[in-house]
Amino acid sequence: MKRATDSETPGDAAGLWCGLLGPLLVRRAGAVLDLGPPKRRVLFVRLLLEEGRVVSTDRLCEDLWAGRPSPRAVVSLQADISRLRTVLEPERPRHGKAGLLVRESNGYALRMPAEARDTVRFERGVARAGRSLAGGRIQQARQEVEYALSLWRGTALQDVRDYLFAARQAAHLDETRITAEELHISTLLHDGDVQQAVSAAEALTERHPLREGAWSLLLCALYLAGRHAEALARFEQLRKRLSEDLGLQPSPWADALQEAILRHDLPFIRHASRSMVTAGYDDVSLPLELRAPTSEDTRPQPRADSAEDDPVPTPRGPRDRSPAGTPAGGVILSPAQLPAAPAFFTGREVELDALHALLPKRGAQSVAPSVTVIGGVPGVGKTTVALHFAHQVTDLFPDGQLFADLRGFGPSGDIVDPADVLQGFLTALGVHPTAVPARTGARSALLRTVLAKRRVLLVLDNARDEQQVRPLLPGASGCMVLVTSRNQLHGLVATAGARTLTLGVPPLADGREALAQRLGTLRVDAEPEAVEDIVRLCAHLPLALSIAAARAALHPDFSLRSLAEDMRAGEGSLDVFGGTDTTADVRAVFSWSYRALTPQAARLFRLLALHPGPEISAAAAASLAGLPLAAARRLLSELTRTRMVDEPAMGRFVFHDLLRVYATELAHERETLTARTEALTRMYDHYLQTASLGGPSLCHPPRSPVPPPVPGAVPEPLAGEDQLIPWYATEHAVLKAVLRQAAHTGFDEHASFLAWRLQGYLDAQGRSPEAAAILSVALETAERGGDRIEQARVHRALAGCLGRMEQYTEAMGHLKTAADLLDGSDESVERIHVLLSSGALLHKTGCDEDAFAHCLEALAIARHRSDPLLEADASNAVGWLLSLLGRHREALSYCRQSVAGFRRLGIPQREAYAWDSLGHVHHLLGDHREAVVCYREALRLMERTGDSYTRVGTLLRLSDTHLGAGDRKAARSALALALRVAEERPEVHPVSDIRRRLAKVDGRHGR
């Protein structure tokens, strides 16, 4: 039978028609097209199933080659695309734009109207039939469903059923076909064609012997045919089959139907009756008396969630007065679907307390259910916590506990349709299978009705997204819902008032206890150090710990130390956490989340593994991937939603240790060496360009200009130079890691530039040991490059760090090495720096006369070179030393020259040093008021540049000046501020010395 409105040759899409309800069949104007070999046919179906959406090239290769694309997969794919275009659009010019199989930026799409596919016509036909039957248009309903079933030519998606990408659609089509057959049987019964209904129902139960809906229709048909005894015999056949195959008894609905047949109490089932309630779509296929009422007959019915969804079934007779949500006859089901409680569980007291606090309270004013989303990285134990808590509180939910694994992330990638979960929940609660509406919205409304005034616990495990969860939420305030997901389900927080509970990795003590539970306390207590190593090597991840414990349990004679050593040998790889069971294989578990990412987010995830950590900003990630900042932020948001990375602080992103290992494996598998090198270059350029925004304020300028960034690398979007110091404070641990990685990956130029920038910041912070460590890396790069002048610079800077650490002998050794490296060269700039550094070191060792001579020589060379920066530096050093030698008037002139020089150059940090020297000279001259002005200007500039190291010394000298002026209160204020700075940074100045000074001031103050 064919409807007049349907044709196999639609007028658009080049007249194409595609048949998927059997072997692939493509026609144009009635003529069958030859698409070519099987792989090309699979490609066509893969694109067709996306309904015009773009499929990336990577995804096509993954799907067509079943996860193992060949090295030439992309080339082969492009060739098949070209040949398909030739077949589909034969009249298209050779280089003309494709209209059907189009190329987008990252993949391909097949743009065909929906009605060109027989699958769409089938589903639309079934839906129309359901609506017609609900409206009492029996003949039209029968024609529609018979036409829909006539479209089937064999098995749905026959060419691709073995491919993972087709599994869900194939299963959906198979299920819809069965539903359509049940609908057809209902139309036959309504139309009075009872014998054909019996034959159709018998055939359907033969093919699907465990489908109770089909059996119910068969029993009704046999009863209508007057074959009452046979109907009862068939019921016994169903009972036996369910018992033998599944160990189950028939549902309460089947029992109720048997009782009704025994009593001949089916007055509403008459030959050619029009009063039967309709099947499966807009209503139900059994009479009202054999289905669960959704409300009292006179109560207004809730509507579906959208205009496209079916309404909740409306009772059509006055006989049923059961409480809402209970089957007729008083059958009330309290399902207990929770899986077994976790065999091992430890810790999580804080999280369990939080869940207990969210339990719905009896008599509370809340009108909404308690919904909690339990999140965390893959393998952190979300399901374990949910089930452990659920079993603790089952007594608080006497009306039942529902559980569903939504398979949002899993090995098959086959996400559970919420409609299927609703079907299971409703039947578990006592709703007859045939009383369950077809549309998701109607099922969801019926669930809310059934759960009204009940106390039920729902555990929705492994959810993919909000859309999968929303239809499953009850409306009753006495219910509680626990949702576990790797995704951050922000939508549920916004629209359902959900609370979030994020699980972090457990502490060492919990990891140790987890191993003790599995291996016994004697074995764990015997090797405490090995246990700590195992927990650390598992990165505290519960899944990894359980795998390691299983390995140890399988080999009770092996020491835990040997296991730890074996794990350490495999550090940097997930092989040690592998296994044949994918649910207990860390790499497999991570892969389920990875496969759910968009191609762009998956690429960023891989590239982030190239960053050394410990955390990365959005701008650095953008440079790493060569993306605009806005695009990178969107992808980072996707990665945080799926818990592939965490965002512990606003705009700062981190990997869990094992996820970093997984991302590193993927980066080396999927990204070429060229792509990885380009990404590293952009990343190093990002940090170098940002660190260079401050010009020479933190260090002497490099010997050569900072190279321009490569395309795609952009600095951090800082509002101004004042933000540079806070940026260093945030990034200094990252910069140290980036610097070392650059040096180890052959980016010596980047390493050298970064070392000088970071050393200037660390010096200003008084972090001389860290600065020395950074300079050691710079020295390695200089020695590899054979640059004697650069080596001299590093030795001289190292001498400065060691001098501040009071390691004077080692410092002198570095300065001598620097001088030796400069011998025979005409490098006067570095010679000036060596002279000034020598002067500073000689001063610290009490040799002020020698120090003055070195600095005076440096000033003469700087003036000869007409170098204003070095002249200002040397003038400050000469002025300071003159003041120490008692030549105060001469010192004033040099210090003033230094202040003016640094101000002209715009170097606030060094200008602060000059003001400090000038203040010191005024103090020695007894000009306390002028000294205070100088010190305060120095402190203002130090505050601006974040210079903690010099700031304390300036505050101490300011205090001395106040004391000299007789202002003890101001002196104490300066000392108190110095103490606060020193307590935060004790390496800057001995705290005990400042406290001694304070005590002395307080004593003078009469305290």
mmCIF file of N, CA, C and O in Angstrom, residues 605-644:
data_model
loop_
_atom_site.group_PDB
_atom_site.id
_atom_site.type_symbol
_atom_site.label_atom_id
_atom_site.label_comp_id
_atom_site.label_asym_id
_atom_site.label_seq_id
_atom_site.Cartn_x
_atom_site.Cartn_y
_atom_site.Cartn_z
ATOM 1 N N PHE A 605 43.116 19.075 23.748
ATOM 2 C CA PHE A 605 43.468 18.155 24.832
ATOM 3 C C PHE A 605 44.821 17.510 24.565
ATOM 4 O O PHE A 605 45.667 17.415 25.463
ATOM 5 N N ARG A 606 45.051 17.079 23.322
ATOM 6 C CA ARG A 606 46.346 16.455 22.993
ATOM 7 C C ARG A 606 47.480 17.462 23.127
ATOM 8 O O ARG A 606 48.545 17.163 23.689
ATOM 9 N N LEU A 607 47.270 18.673 22.598
ATOM 10 C CA LEU A 607 48.346 19.661 22.611
ATOM 11 C C LEU A 607 48.666 20.152 24.019
ATOM 12 O O LEU A 607 49.810 20.516 24.313
ATOM 13 N N LEU A 608 47.662 20.175 24.891
ATOM 14 C CA LEU A 608 47.929 20.612 26.267
ATOM 15 C C LEU A 608 48.957 19.726 26.953
ATOM 16 O O LEU A 608 49.639 20.162 27.888
ATOM 17 N N ALA A 609 49.078 18.486 26.491
ATOM 18 C CA ALA A 609 50.072 17.585 27.075
ATOM 19 C C ALA A 609 51.494 18.064 26.798
ATOM 20 O O ALA A 609 52.435 17.663 27.498
ATOM 21 N N LEU A 610 51.673 18.911 25.794
ATOM 22 C CA LEU A 610 53.004 19.429 25.486
ATOM 23 C C LEU A 610 53.437 20.496 26.485
ATOM 24 O O LEU A 610 54.612 20.813 26.584
ATOM 25 N N HIS A 611 52.478 21.053 27.205
ATOM 26 C CA HIS A 611 52.790 22.087 28.191
ATOM 27 C C HIS A 611 53.300 21.411 29.464
ATOM 28 O O HIS A 611 52.723 20.434 29.932
ATOM 29 N N PRO A 612 54.369 21.928 30.063
ATOM 30 C CA PRO A 612 54.967 21.223 31.207
ATOM 31 C C PRO A 612 54.223 21.389 32.520
ATOM 32 O O PRO A 612 54.539 20.704 33.499
ATOM 33 N N GLY A 613 53.219 22.321 32.568
ATOM 34 C CA GLY A 613 52.489 22.504 33.812
ATOM 35 C C GLY A 613 53.239 23.424 34.754
ATOM 36 O O GLY A 613 54.215 24.070 34.363
ATOM 37 N N PRO A 614 52.821 23.517 36.013
ATOM 38 C CA PRO A 614 51.729 22.730 36.602
ATOM 39 C C PRO A 614 50.341 23.187 36.197
ATOM 40 O O PRO A 614 49.373 22.486 36.430
ATOM 41 N N GLU A 615 50.208 24.390 35.594
ATOM 42 C CA GLU A 615 48.912 24.851 35.133
ATOM 43 C C GLU A 615 49.126 25.753 33.938
ATOM 44 O O GLU A 615 50.254 26.188 33.659
ATOM 45 N N ILE A 616 48.036 26.035 33.233
ATOM 46 C CA ILE A 616 48.145 26.831 32.013
ATOM 47 C C ILE A 616 46.988 27.810 31.961
ATOM 48 O O ILE A 616 45.875 27.511 32.413
ATOM 49 N N SER A 617 47.257 28.998 31.433
ATOM 50 C CA SER A 617 46.214 30.009 31.273
ATOM 51 C C SER A 617 45.515 29.809 29.929
ATOM 52 O O SER A 617 46.008 29.101 29.045
ATOM 53 N N ALA A 618 44.384 30.472 29.767
ATOM 54 C CA ALA A 618 43.646 30.370 28.507
ATOM 55 C C ALA A 618 44.463 30.955 27.362
ATOM 56 O O ALA A 618 44.473 30.409 26.244
ATOM 57 N N ALA A 619 45.166 32.073 27.611
ATOM 58 C CA ALA A 619 45.959 32.690 26.543
ATOM 59 C C ALA A 619 47.112 31.787 26.117
ATOM 60 O O ALA A 619 47.429 31.688 24.925
ATOM 61 N N ALA A 620 47.758 31.135 27.082
ATOM 62 C CA ALA A 620 48.836 30.206 26.730
ATOM 63 C C ALA A 620 48.291 29.025 25.939
ATOM 64 O O ALA A 620 48.917 28.560 24.977
ATOM 65 N N ALA A 621 47.112 28.529 26.327
ATOM 66 C CA ALA A 621 46.489 27.429 25.583
ATOM 67 C C ALA A 621 46.134 27.862 24.170
ATOM 68 O O ALA A 621 46.266 27.092 23.212
ATOM 69 N N ALA A 622 45.677 29.107 24.027
ATOM 70 C CA ALA A 622 45.344 29.620 22.695
ATOM 71 C C ALA A 622 46.583 29.645 21.803
ATOM 72 O O ALA A 622 46.540 29.248 20.631
ATOM 73 N N SER A 623 47.703 30.112 22.353
ATOM 74 C CA SER A 623 48.948 30.128 21.570
ATOM 75 C C SER A 623 49.404 28.710 21.247
ATOM 76 O O SER A 623 49.835 28.420 20.130
ATOM 77 N N LEU A 624 49.307 27.826 22.223
ATOM 78 C CA LEU A 624 49.715 26.437 22.007
ATOM 79 C C LEU A 624 48.979 25.832 20.820
ATOM 80 O O LEU A 624 49.559 25.135 19.989
ATOM 81 N N ALA A 625 47.680 26.107 20.724
ATOM 82 C CA ALA A 625 46.873 25.531 19.652
ATOM 83 C C ALA A 625 46.788 26.432 18.426
ATOM 84 O O ALA A 625 46.206 26.027 17.415
ATOM 85 N N GLY A 626 47.334 27.645 18.521
ATOM 86 C CA GLY A 626 47.256 28.553 17.379
ATOM 87 C C GLY A 626 45.837 29.021 17.117
ATOM 88 O O GLY A 626 45.405 29.154 15.975
ATOM 89 N N LEU A 627 45.081 29.304 18.197
ATOM 90 C CA LEU A 627 43.676 29.678 18.080
ATOM 91 C C LEU A 627 43.456 31.083 18.639
ATOM 92 O O LEU A 627 44.211 31.535 19.495
ATOM 93 N N PRO A 628 42.389 31.747 18.203
ATOM 94 C CA PRO A 628 42.004 32.993 18.882
ATOM 95 C C PRO A 628 41.638 32.702 20.327
ATOM 96 O O PRO A 628 41.171 31.603 20.656
ATOM 97 N N LEU A 629 41.841 33.692 21.178
ATOM 98 C CA LEU A 629 41.617 33.484 22.604
ATOM 99 C C LEU A 629 40.177 33.058 22.898
ATOM 100 O O LEU A 629 39.937 32.167 23.724
ATOM 101 N N ALA A 630 39.221 33.660 22.221
ATOM 102 C CA ALA A 630 37.813 33.313 22.472
ATOM 103 C C ALA A 630 37.536 31.858 22.126
ATOM 104 O O ALA A 630 36.823 31.154 22.849
ATOM 105 N N ALA A 631 38.105 31.397 21.013
ATOM 106 C CA ALA A 631 37.900 29.992 20.612
ATOM 107 C C ALA A 631 38.547 29.047 21.616
ATOM 108 O O ALA A 631 37.973 28.006 21.976
ATOM 109 N N ALA A 632 39.734 29.404 22.089
ATOM 110 C CA ALA A 632 40.410 28.553 23.075
ATOM 111 C C ALA A 632 39.610 28.478 24.366
ATOM 112 O O ALA A 632 39.512 27.414 24.980
ATOM 113 N N ARG A 633 39.021 29.596 24.771
ATOM 114 C CA ARG A 633 38.217 29.580 25.996
ATOM 115 C C ARG A 633 37.009 28.661 25.847
ATOM 116 O O ARG A 633 36.634 27.955 26.786
ATOM 117 N N ARG A 634 36.388 28.674 24.668
ATOM 118 C CA ARG A 634 35.240 27.787 24.460
ATOM 119 C C ARG A 634 35.660 26.327 24.552
ATOM 120 O O ARG A 634 34.954 25.501 25.152
ATOM 121 N N LEU A 635 36.799 25.998 23.971
ATOM 122 C CA LEU A 635 37.256 24.608 24.005
ATOM 123 C C LEU A 635 37.695 24.206 25.410
ATOM 124 O O LEU A 635 37.445 23.072 25.845
ATOM 125 N N LEU A 636 38.336 25.117 26.130
ATOM 126 C CA LEU A 636 38.703 24.819 27.516
ATOM 127 C C LEU A 636 37.458 24.612 28.368
ATOM 128 O O LEU A 636 37.435 23.769 29.270
ATOM 129 N N SER A 637 36.415 25.371 28.077
ATOM 130 C CA SER A 637 35.158 25.174 28.792
ATOM 131 C C SER A 637 34.609 23.780 28.522
ATOM 132 O O SER A 637 34.115 23.101 29.434
ATOM 133 N N GLU A 638 34.716 23.316 27.266
ATOM 134 C CA GLU A 638 34.270 21.958 26.947
ATOM 135 C C GLU A 638 35.109 20.924 27.697
ATOM 136 O O GLU A 638 34.573 19.936 28.227
ATOM 137 N N LEU A 639 36.410 21.131 27.763
ATOM 138 C CA LEU A 639 37.280 20.178 28.454
ATOM 139 C C LEU A 639 37.010 20.159 29.952
ATOM 140 O O LEU A 639 37.088 19.096 30.588
ATOM 141 N N THR A 640 36.687 21.309 30.536
ATOM 142 C CA THR A 640 36.375 21.312 31.967
ATOM 143 C C THR A 640 35.004 20.691 32.219
ATOM 144 O O THR A 640 34.811 20.011 33.226
ATOM 145 N N ARG A 641 34.057 20.927 31.306
ATOM 146 C CA ARG A 641 32.738 20.316 31.484
ATOM 147 C C ARG A 641 32.832 18.804 31.479
ATOM 148 O O ARG A 641 32.113 18.114 32.200
ATOM 149 N N THR A 642 33.728 18.268 30.647
ATOM 150 C CA THR A 642 33.877 16.815 30.557
ATOM 151 C C THR A 642 34.935 16.280 31.520
ATOM 152 O O THR A 642 35.252 15.097 31.479
ATOM 153 N N ARG A 643 35.474 17.160 32.367
ATOM 154 C CA ARG A 643 36.450 16.778 33.398
ATOM 155 C C ARG A 643 37.751 16.247 32.815
ATOM 156 O O ARG A 643 38.502 15.563 33.510
ATOM 157 N N MET A 644 38.049 16.574 31.585
ATOM 158 C CA MET A 644 39.336 16.178 31.028
ATOM 159 C C MET A 644 40.444 17.079 31.551
ATOM 160 O O MET A 644 41.603 16.698 31.583
#
